[in-house]
Amino acid sequence: MNFLNASDFAGEKAWDALDLAVVEGASIRLHWTDKPYKWHVNDGKEVFVVLEGKVKMFYRECGETRHYMMGEGSLFIAEEGEEHVAHPQGMARVLVIEKMGSI
């Protein structure tokens, strides 16, 4: 058994990750960041959970860019092919579950 306090993980650069587990082809990673990611589309479903901080999640829907402010405990589920980008508002720690090898 392993125990981990997510608050103890701090990356050296934005979007550094601690690989926690692989479960039936899905990677579970703890990310630390203080800078936006990049617009991207996953080749499978992605579950994004804010553990600490705030993240403004931008996504495209019907050709329009929209956003949602996520706080601690907020979840975002991107279906395969949905374009999105995370913009932390300061420092954030997030848990990401996605198909192994996804961007």
Protein backbone atom coordinates (compact mmCIF):
# COMPACT_ATOMS: atom_id res chain seq x y z
CA MET A 1 0.00 0.00 0.00
CA ASN A 2 1.08 3.53 -0.72
CA PHE A 3 -0.14 6.78 0.78
CA LEU A 4 0.51 10.18 -0.77
CA ASN A 5 -0.42 13.71 0.15
CA ALA A 6 -1.03 15.42 -3.21
CA SER A 7 -0.02 18.76 -1.65
CA ASP A 8 3.54 17.46 -1.25
CA PHE A 9 4.05 17.12 -5.01
CA ALA A 10 5.56 20.14 -6.74
CA GLY A 11 6.97 20.00 -10.22
CA GLU A 12 10.06 21.74 -11.52
CA LYS A 13 8.15 23.04 -14.53
CA ALA A 14 4.54 23.51 -15.57
CA TRP A 15 2.59 20.28 -16.15
CA ASP A 16 5.18 18.06 -14.50
CA ALA A 17 3.48 14.82 -13.55
CA LEU A 18 3.77 12.05 -11.04
CA ASP A 19 2.64 8.77 -12.61
CA LEU A 20 0.43 7.09 -10.03
CA ALA A 21 -0.94 4.02 -11.79
CA VAL A 22 -2.05 2.42 -15.02
CA VAL A 23 -5.43 0.72 -14.83
CA GLU A 24 -6.63 -1.27 -17.82
CA GLY A 25 -4.91 1.03 -20.32
CA ALA A 26 -5.72 4.28 -18.54
CA SER A 27 -2.99 6.38 -16.95
CA ILE A 28 -3.63 8.15 -13.66
CA ARG A 29 -1.33 11.12 -13.14
CA LEU A 30 -0.97 13.90 -10.61
CA HIS A 31 0.03 17.16 -12.30
CA TRP A 32 1.48 20.33 -10.83
CA THR A 33 1.27 23.52 -12.88
CA ASP A 34 1.25 27.28 -12.80
CA LYS A 35 0.95 27.90 -16.54
CA PRO A 36 -1.64 27.10 -19.23
CA TYR A 37 -1.41 23.89 -21.22
CA LYS A 38 -2.07 23.94 -24.98
CA TRP A 39 -5.23 23.44 -26.98
CA HIS A 40 -5.53 19.72 -27.64
CA VAL A 41 -7.84 16.85 -28.49
CA ASN A 42 -7.49 13.50 -26.78
CA ASP A 43 -7.86 10.20 -28.59
CA GLY A 44 -10.06 8.91 -25.77
CA LYS A 45 -12.06 10.16 -22.82
CA GLU A 46 -10.22 12.34 -20.24
CA VAL A 47 -11.22 12.97 -16.63
CA PHE A 48 -9.68 16.12 -15.11
CA VAL A 49 -10.09 16.78 -11.36
CA VAL A 50 -8.87 19.93 -9.60
CA LEU A 51 -7.35 18.93 -6.25
CA GLU A 52 -5.85 22.32 -5.32
CA GLY A 53 -6.18 25.79 -6.78
CA LYS A 54 -8.42 27.07 -9.54
CA VAL A 55 -8.36 26.25 -13.24
CA LYS A 56 -10.24 28.03 -16.01
CA MET A 57 -11.08 25.29 -18.51
CA PHE A 58 -11.64 26.51 -22.06
CA TYR A 59 -13.42 24.26 -24.53
CA ARG A 60 -14.93 24.54 -28.00
CA GLU A 61 -18.57 23.74 -28.51
CA CYS A 62 -20.49 24.30 -31.76
CA GLY A 63 -17.63 26.44 -33.10
CA GLU A 64 -17.61 28.74 -30.07
CA THR A 65 -14.96 29.00 -27.36
CA ARG A 66 -16.45 28.75 -23.88
CA HIS A 67 -14.97 28.44 -20.42
CA TYR A 68 -15.79 27.22 -16.95
CA MET A 69 -13.99 28.20 -13.73
CA MET A 70 -13.09 25.06 -11.82
CA GLY A 71 -12.36 25.07 -8.09
CA GLU A 72 -11.10 22.38 -5.76
CA GLY A 73 -13.20 19.26 -6.25
CA SER A 74 -14.44 20.27 -9.72
CA LEU A 75 -14.40 17.67 -12.49
CA PHE A 76 -14.23 18.09 -16.26
CA ILE A 77 -14.87 15.14 -18.54
CA ALA A 78 -13.76 15.54 -22.14
CA GLU A 79 -15.12 13.05 -24.62
CA GLU A 80 -12.88 11.76 -27.40
CA GLY A 81 -12.30 14.53 -29.95
CA GLU A 82 -13.40 17.48 -27.76
CA GLU A 83 -10.91 20.35 -27.98
CA HIS A 84 -9.95 21.96 -24.67
CA VAL A 85 -7.20 23.72 -22.72
CA ALA A 86 -6.62 24.28 -19.00
CA HIS A 87 -5.48 27.67 -17.66
CA PRO A 88 -4.55 27.51 -13.97
CA GLN A 89 -5.19 30.68 -12.00
CA GLY A 90 -1.93 30.60 -10.05
CA MET A 91 -0.62 27.24 -8.84
CA ALA A 92 -2.80 24.14 -9.23
CA ARG A 93 -2.61 20.41 -8.68
CA VAL A 94 -4.83 18.24 -10.83
CA LEU A 95 -5.53 14.57 -11.23
CA VAL A 96 -5.84 13.43 -14.85
CA ILE A 97 -7.14 10.05 -15.94
CA GLU A 98 -6.84 9.31 -19.65
CA LYS A 99 -5.96 6.69 -22.20
CA MET A 100 -2.30 5.71 -21.85
CA GLY A 101 -0.15 7.75 -24.24
CA SER A 102 -2.69 10.54 -24.77
CA ILE A 103 -1.36 14.06 -25.19
